[in-house]
């Protein structure tokens, strides 16, 4: 893999990370009482989260200019890892055996793809 592909892959991973942060903001907002339906959707957490989603989408579009199309879904799968880490650390969710197995399968798939097996 050459340096250009690695740079664009890093850009894609950064976009996936931003998307995971956006999901955390949306969940934080959903856990609060807003008083009205309009305040539920027009509050700083939600607005910033959707702004981050737009930024993540733009990063993804740019990244696909330099990475093979088959690599994109593999890199996007890292989002499950980020979301799980955030869920455990921020929301104190339990890490069950099923989740650990699922994450192990995701990581194994990424490693297998990276090695070209």
XYZ file of C-alpha atoms in Angstrom:
117
model
C 0.000 0.000 0.000
C 1.475 3.333 -0.974
C 1.519 6.525 1.084
C -1.375 8.104 -0.820
C -3.721 5.208 -0.085
C -2.644 5.252 3.570
C -3.327 8.983 3.810
C -6.800 8.612 2.310
C -7.465 5.569 4.534
C -6.507 7.702 7.546
C -8.915 10.376 6.340
C -11.675 7.773 6.108
C -10.904 6.465 9.609
C -11.012 10.008 10.959
C -14.434 10.473 9.360
C -15.663 7.247 10.966
C -14.350 8.443 14.332
C -16.154 11.777 13.917
C -19.322 9.884 13.067
C -19.003 7.849 16.277
C -18.616 11.039 18.309
C -21.732 12.357 16.612
C -23.659 9.252 17.676
C -22.572 9.825 21.270
C -23.840 13.417 21.121
C -27.202 12.261 19.775
C -27.532 9.676 22.542
C -26.589 12.266 25.179
C -29.282 14.546 23.801
C -31.863 11.742 23.748
C -31.209 11.045 27.426
C -32.226 14.584 28.425
C -35.668 16.041 28.951
C -36.247 18.854 26.461
C -39.691 20.065 27.370
C -41.038 20.214 23.810
C -40.692 18.377 20.521
C -39.032 21.331 18.805
C -36.400 21.632 21.547
C -35.740 17.934 21.157
C -34.468 18.522 17.621
C -33.183 22.088 17.843
C -30.674 21.929 20.652
C -26.883 22.339 20.522
C -26.107 18.603 20.866
C -28.329 17.601 17.949
C -27.297 20.459 15.684
C -23.600 19.840 16.331
C -24.042 16.073 15.899
C -25.649 16.487 12.494
C -22.954 18.970 11.504
C -20.407 16.309 12.400
C -22.322 13.754 10.315
C -22.089 16.084 7.306
C -18.356 16.535 7.907
C -17.899 12.760 8.214
C -19.759 12.246 4.938
C -17.576 14.801 3.180
C -14.443 13.124 4.544
C -15.728 9.803 3.288
C -16.365 11.201 -0.193
C -12.869 12.677 -0.303
C -11.333 9.455 1.024
C -12.948 7.372 -1.716
C -10.915 9.340 -4.246
C -7.760 7.666 -2.987
C -8.762 4.276 -1.580
C -10.093 1.220 -3.391
C -13.869 0.904 -3.215
C -13.508 -2.495 -1.529
C -11.527 -0.942 1.341
C -14.226 1.537 2.380
C -16.615 -0.862 4.137
C -13.696 -2.457 5.985
C -12.598 0.920 7.325
C -16.195 1.886 8.104
C -16.510 -1.247 10.255
C -14.117 0.340 12.747
C -17.049 2.545 13.743
C -18.495 -0.408 15.673
C -15.296 -0.518 17.716
C -15.427 3.208 18.468
C -19.103 3.097 19.415
C -18.532 0.140 21.719
C -15.604 1.852 23.435
C -17.640 5.041 23.869
C -20.630 3.060 25.144
C -18.548 1.332 27.796
C -16.544 4.386 28.878
C -19.117 7.177 28.598
C -22.455 5.441 29.129
C -21.180 2.626 31.368
C -22.790 -0.051 29.204
C -21.944 -3.690 29.881
C -19.519 -5.434 27.566
C -21.174 -8.809 27.058
C -19.598 -11.937 25.613
C -21.606 -11.461 22.397
C -20.245 -7.946 21.951
C -16.684 -9.088 22.574
C -17.116 -11.891 20.034
C -18.613 -9.491 17.497
C -15.739 -7.020 17.965
C -13.213 -9.848 17.644
C -14.808 -10.869 14.342
C -14.691 -7.285 13.085
C -11.036 -6.882 14.042
C -10.213 -10.272 12.498
C -11.895 -9.211 9.266
C -9.927 -5.971 9.180
C -6.651 -7.798 9.812
C -7.390 -10.453 7.178
C -8.243 -7.773 4.615
C -5.117 -5.780 5.493
C -2.890 -8.807 5.037
C -4.434 -9.564 1.655
C -5.323 -13.127 2.586
